[in-house]
Short mmCIF file of C-alpha atoms in Angstrom, two decimals:
data_model
loop_
_atom_site.label_atom_id
_atom_site.label_comp_id
_atom_site.label_asym_id
_atom_site.label_seq_id
_atom_site.Cartn_x
_atom_site.Cartn_y
_atom_site.Cartn_z
CA MET N 1 0.00 0.00 0.00
CA LYS N 2 1.47 3.31 -1.08
CA ASN N 3 1.97 6.05 1.41
CA THR N 4 -0.15 8.99 0.43
CA LYS N 5 0.97 12.39 1.62
CA ILE N 6 -1.70 14.94 2.28
CA LYS N 7 -0.72 18.32 0.99
CA GLU N 8 -1.54 21.10 3.36
CA LYS N 9 -2.90 24.17 1.66
CA VAL N 10 -1.56 27.52 2.74
CA ASN N 11 -4.21 30.05 3.62
CA TRP N 12 -2.50 32.98 1.94
CA PRO N 13 -4.95 35.74 2.95
CA VAL N 14 -4.57 34.84 6.62
CA THR N 15 -0.80 34.41 6.24
CA ILE N 16 -0.45 37.82 4.61
CA LEU N 17 -2.54 39.44 7.34
CA LEU N 18 -0.36 37.80 10.00
CA LEU N 19 2.81 39.04 8.29
CA ILE N 20 1.40 42.57 8.08
CA GLY N 21 0.49 42.40 11.77
CA LEU N 22 3.97 41.13 12.65
CA ILE N 23 5.61 43.97 10.74
CA THR N 24 3.25 46.49 12.34
CA VAL N 25 4.35 45.32 15.79
CA LEU N 26 8.07 44.77 15.16
CA PHE N 27 8.80 47.92 13.15
CA PRO N 28 8.03 50.41 15.97
CA LEU N 29 9.96 48.21 18.39
CA TYR N 30 12.94 48.17 16.02
CA MET N 31 12.78 51.96 15.70
CA THR N 32 12.65 52.35 19.47
CA VAL N 33 15.69 50.15 20.08
CA VAL N 34 17.76 51.67 17.25
CA ILE N 35 17.07 55.29 18.19
CA ALA N 36 17.62 54.60 21.90
CA PHE N 37 21.18 53.42 21.21
CA LYS N 38 22.03 56.17 18.73
CA GLN N 39 23.69 59.46 19.46
CA PRO N 40 21.97 62.72 18.42
CA SER N 41 24.68 63.27 15.79
CA GLU N 42 23.61 60.08 14.04
CA MET N 43 20.02 61.28 13.66
CA THR N 44 19.65 62.67 10.14
CA ASN N 45 16.64 63.87 8.23
CA SER N 46 16.88 61.05 5.71
CA ILE N 47 14.89 57.84 6.14
CA ALA N 48 18.02 55.74 5.66
CA GLY N 49 19.75 57.61 8.46
CA ILE N 50 16.88 57.01 10.86
CA LEU N 51 16.47 53.33 9.99
CA SER N 52 20.18 52.50 9.98
CA LEU N 53 21.81 50.71 12.90
CA PRO N 54 23.91 52.74 15.37
CA LYS N 55 27.57 53.06 14.52
CA HIS N 56 28.49 52.55 18.17
CA TRP N 57 26.08 50.81 20.56
CA SER N 58 26.21 52.94 23.69
CA PHE N 59 24.23 52.93 26.95
CA SER N 60 24.89 56.62 27.57
CA ASN N 61 21.33 57.55 26.59
CA PHE N 62 19.94 55.15 29.19
CA ALA N 63 22.18 56.54 31.92
CA GLN N 64 21.20 60.10 31.09
CA ALA N 65 17.50 59.19 30.86
CA ILE N 66 17.65 57.62 34.33
CA LYS N 67 19.16 60.82 35.70
CA VAL N 68 16.87 63.28 33.93
CA THR N 69 13.60 61.49 34.78
CA ASP N 70 14.55 60.60 38.38
CA PHE N 71 13.87 57.09 37.12
CA TRP N 72 14.04 55.10 40.36
CA HIS N 73 11.67 57.42 42.23
CA SER N 74 9.20 57.46 39.34
CA LEU N 75 9.55 53.69 38.96
CA LEU N 76 8.70 53.18 42.64
CA ASN N 77 5.59 55.35 42.32
CA SER N 78 4.47 53.45 39.22
CA ILE N 79 5.05 50.07 40.89
CA LEU N 80 3.11 51.12 44.00
CA ILE N 81 0.16 52.51 42.06
CA THR N 82 0.04 49.58 39.65
CA GLY N 83 0.56 46.89 42.29
CA ILE N 84 -1.98 48.22 44.79
CA THR N 85 -4.55 48.85 42.03
CA MET N 86 -4.05 45.33 40.70
CA VAL N 87 -4.50 43.63 44.09
CA ILE N 88 -7.54 45.69 45.10
CA SER N 89 -9.13 45.16 41.68
CA ILE N 90 -8.71 41.38 41.84
CA VAL N 91 -10.26 41.18 45.32
CA ILE N 92 -13.16 43.61 44.87
CA HIS N 93 -14.03 42.93 41.25
CA SER N 94 -13.98 39.15 41.69
CA LEU N 95 -16.36 39.46 44.66
CA ILE N 96 -18.73 41.63 42.62
CA GLY N 97 -18.53 39.22 39.69
CA TYR N 98 -19.24 36.26 41.97
CA ALA N 99 -22.26 37.91 43.57
CA ILE N 100 -23.70 38.90 40.20
CA SER N 101 -23.05 35.60 38.41
CA ARG N 102 -24.70 33.53 41.14
CA ASN N 103 -27.78 35.74 41.46
CA MET N 104 -28.47 37.47 38.12
CA GLN N 105 -30.56 34.55 36.81
CA ARG N 106 -32.80 34.57 39.87
CA LYS N 107 -33.05 38.25 40.74
CA LYS N 108 -33.57 41.04 38.23
CA SER N 109 -31.91 43.56 40.54
CA TYR N 110 -28.54 41.82 40.10
CA ARG N 111 -28.98 41.85 36.34
CA PHE N 112 -29.65 45.59 36.50
CA VAL N 113 -26.52 46.10 38.62
CA TYR N 114 -24.50 44.07 36.11
CA TYR N 115 -25.61 46.13 33.12
CA TYR N 116 -25.17 49.35 35.10
CA ILE N 117 -21.55 48.49 35.97
CA VAL N 118 -20.68 47.24 32.48
CA SER N 119 -22.17 50.40 30.91
CA GLY N 120 -19.31 52.30 32.54
CA MET N 121 -17.07 51.11 29.69
CA PHE N 122 -18.86 53.47 27.34
CA VAL N 123 -18.27 56.63 29.38
CA PRO N 124 -15.19 58.52 28.06
CA PHE N 125 -12.68 59.86 30.56
CA ALA N 126 -12.84 63.34 28.99
CA ILE N 127 -16.39 63.79 30.31
CA LEU N 128 -15.40 62.78 33.84
CA MET N 129 -12.05 64.55 33.99
CA MET N 130 -13.01 67.99 35.30
CA PRO N 131 -15.59 66.78 37.88
CA LEU N 132 -13.08 64.21 39.17
CA VAL N 133 -10.35 66.82 39.52
CA LYS N 134 -12.68 69.02 41.59
CA GLN N 135 -14.00 66.14 43.73
CA THR N 136 -10.57 64.69 44.50
CA ALA N 137 -9.33 68.17 45.48
CA GLU N 138 -12.29 68.75 47.81
CA LEU N 139 -11.80 65.31 49.42
CA HIS N 140 -8.04 65.91 49.73
CA ILE N 141 -7.22 62.75 47.77
CA ASP N 142 -5.61 64.52 44.81
CA ASN N 143 -2.60 62.30 45.29
CA MET N 144 -1.52 58.68 44.85
CA ILE N 145 -4.44 57.38 46.95
CA GLY N 146 -6.97 59.18 44.78
CA VAL N 147 -5.37 57.86 41.59
CA ILE N 148 -5.55 54.29 42.91
CA ILE N 149 -9.23 54.69 43.85
CA LEU N 150 -10.03 56.05 40.40
CA TYR N 151 -8.20 53.21 38.66
CA VAL N 152 -10.12 50.62 40.69
CA VAL N 153 -13.37 52.26 39.58
CA PHE N 154 -12.29 52.75 35.95
CA TYR N 155 -11.36 49.09 35.43
CA MET N 156 -14.38 47.72 37.30
CA PRO N 157 -16.68 47.41 34.22
CA MET N 158 -14.27 45.31 32.16
CA ASN N 159 -13.09 43.19 35.08
CA VAL N 160 -16.61 42.46 36.33
CA LEU N 161 -17.56 41.47 32.78
CA LEU N 162 -14.63 39.03 32.63
CA TYR N 163 -15.23 37.54 36.09
CA THR N 164 -18.95 37.13 35.53
CA GLY N 165 -18.36 35.29 32.26
CA TYR N 166 -15.65 33.08 33.73
CA LEU N 167 -17.69 32.09 36.80
CA LYS N 168 -20.34 30.55 34.55
CA ASN N 169 -17.81 27.77 33.85
CA ILE N 170 -17.42 26.88 37.54
CA PRO N 171 -20.12 24.36 38.55
CA ILE N 172 -22.41 25.47 41.36
CA ALA N 173 -22.40 21.83 42.55
CA LEU N 174 -18.95 22.40 44.05
CA GLU N 175 -20.30 25.20 46.23
CA GLU N 176 -23.36 23.18 47.19
CA ALA N 177 -21.14 20.28 48.28
CA ALA N 178 -19.08 22.66 50.41
CA ARG N 179 -22.21 24.02 52.08
CA VAL N 180 -23.35 20.46 52.85
CA ASP N 181 -20.02 19.98 54.63
CA GLY N 182 -20.76 23.02 56.78
CA ALA N 183 -18.85 25.76 54.95
CA THR N 184 -20.30 29.26 54.89
CA THR N 185 -20.67 31.27 51.69
CA TRP N 186 -17.61 33.32 52.64
CA GLN N 187 -15.50 30.20 53.26
CA THR N 188 -16.75 28.57 50.07
CA TYR N 189 -15.74 31.59 48.02
CA TRP N 190 -12.22 32.03 49.43
CA LYS N 191 -11.29 28.35 49.73
CA ILE N 192 -12.92 26.92 46.59
CA VAL N 193 -14.09 29.54 44.08
CA PHE N 194 -11.33 32.14 44.40
CA PRO N 195 -8.43 29.68 43.80
CA MET N 196 -10.25 28.19 40.80
CA MET N 197 -10.33 31.63 39.18
CA SER N 198 -6.53 31.95 39.07
CA PRO N 199 -6.38 32.07 35.21
CA MET N 200 -8.85 34.94 35.20
CA HIS N 201 -6.99 36.61 38.07
CA ALA N 202 -3.89 36.61 35.88
CA THR N 203 -5.84 38.03 32.93
CA VAL N 204 -7.38 40.79 35.03
CA ALA N 205 -4.02 41.52 36.65
CA VAL N 206 -2.24 42.03 33.34
CA LEU N 207 -5.02 44.05 31.71
CA THR N 208 -5.30 46.28 34.77
CA ALA N 209 -1.53 46.58 35.14
CA LEU N 210 -1.00 47.49 31.48
CA GLY N 211 -3.65 50.19 31.56
CA THR N 212 -2.44 51.60 34.87
CA TRP N 213 1.26 51.46 34.01
CA ASN N 214 0.92 53.27 30.68
CA ASP N 215 -1.70 55.84 31.67
CA VAL N 216 -0.67 59.48 31.52
CA MET N 217 -3.87 61.48 31.78
CA THR N 218 -5.15 60.38 35.21
CA PRO N 219 -1.91 61.05 37.16
CA LEU N 220 -1.40 64.24 35.16
CA VAL N 221 -4.73 65.84 36.11
CA ILE N 222 -5.01 64.39 39.63
CA MET N 223 -1.43 64.53 40.97
CA SER N 224 -0.33 67.70 39.17
CA GLY N 225 0.22 69.60 42.41
CA SER N 226 1.48 66.79 44.62
CA GLY N 227 5.06 66.72 43.33
CA MET N 228 4.84 62.97 42.63
CA THR N 229 5.41 61.56 39.16
CA THR N 230 4.96 58.21 37.47
CA LEU N 231 7.12 56.92 34.63
CA PRO N 232 4.79 58.18 31.85
CA LEU N 233 4.71 61.62 33.49
CA ALA N 234 8.49 61.68 33.90
CA GLN N 235 8.94 60.88 30.21
CA MET N 236 7.07 64.03 29.26
CA THR N 237 10.16 66.03 30.27
CA PHE N 238 11.73 65.12 26.92
CA GLN N 239 8.99 66.97 25.03
CA THR N 240 9.25 70.74 24.95
CA GLN N 241 7.78 73.47 22.79
CA PHE N 242 11.03 73.56 20.82
CA GLY N 243 11.25 69.85 20.02
CA THR N 244 11.75 66.37 21.40
CA ASN N 245 14.95 64.60 22.39
CA TYR N 246 14.10 61.31 20.73
CA ASN N 247 17.26 59.49 21.77
CA LEU N 248 16.68 60.01 25.49
CA ALA N 249 12.92 59.62 25.15
CA PHE N 250 13.16 56.24 23.41
CA ALA N 251 15.76 55.03 25.90
CA SER N 252 13.38 55.98 28.70
CA TYR N 253 10.52 54.18 26.92
CA LEU N 254 12.54 50.97 26.81
CA LEU N 255 13.38 51.24 30.50
CA ALA N 256 9.69 51.72 31.34
CA LEU N 257 8.72 48.80 29.11
CA LEU N 258 10.93 46.19 30.79
CA PRO N 259 9.10 45.74 34.16
CA ILE N 260 5.64 45.28 32.65
CA LEU N 261 7.05 43.06 29.89
CA ILE N 262 8.67 40.75 32.45
CA PHE N 263 5.41 40.60 34.39
CA TYR N 264 3.48 39.68 31.24
CA ILE N 265 5.94 36.92 30.29
CA PHE N 266 5.47 35.21 33.66
CA ALA N 267 1.66 35.51 33.54
CA GLN N 268 1.00 34.75 29.85
CA LYS N 269 0.16 31.03 30.29
CA LYS N 270 -2.58 31.76 32.81
CA ILE N 271 -3.83 34.65 30.69
CA ILE N 272 -4.39 32.36 27.70
CA GLY N 273 -6.20 29.86 29.95
CA GLY N 274 -8.40 32.57 31.40
CA VAL N 275 -9.37 33.97 27.99
CA VAL N 276 -10.13 30.51 26.54
CA ASN N 277 -12.17 29.32 29.51
CA GLY N 278 -13.97 32.62 29.85
CA ALA N 279 -15.02 32.52 26.21
CA VAL N 280 -16.79 29.15 26.55
CA LYS N 281 -20.00 29.04 28.52
#
């Protein structure tokens, strides 16, 4: 009997789209790395001069960017804001998602609360900006604490949506068995349900961390008078009315990218699991 080989057909439209997407992602990253290692004298107006590799790979731009932006102080502020926001969001938003998912089919009030919270995704920050600035100033939380509170509220709609969808995959029979054994609702949640949501915790953590880490507008309008800066705010020092120091700016961007990139690499497996399981009812 002859061995018959099955020829696999290449889906060229999809392949071309993937290649275009890959180039779209890699080209800006290539530009960032190349310009960060170049000296200002190597920056010419020609396209070839901008795209060419540095003649001498030097870390002087990174050292100067660390000094100009007060990098370590700004990094600490960004880590504190992002970390605290992430932890509070996981705890509070998962509790809200659990309460809604287990009651929205029986009680219309929970369904109304669900739609009310999720509708917050459609409210642009520009509409809320000025009232929030005034309210945080009157409450004396126009500082890091106020920024963290606002982030927890801003990311609540998306996170509650994710948790509610994911909890539909966790059988209620597990909770009923725990109650038969004498566990309270609170014990059942923390000892059984909460650990089972670890893939979604990782997904929520990364989405919340990415948005918080890269945000400029909220710290800018809330903490403008506090003297504290985050990494995105510190990087604005390279932009003046007379121009932009691209070499230092891109070096600073790479430094700010590394912590969140490392965090994503460690959490990516659980993120994929959370997205896949949350998409299947």
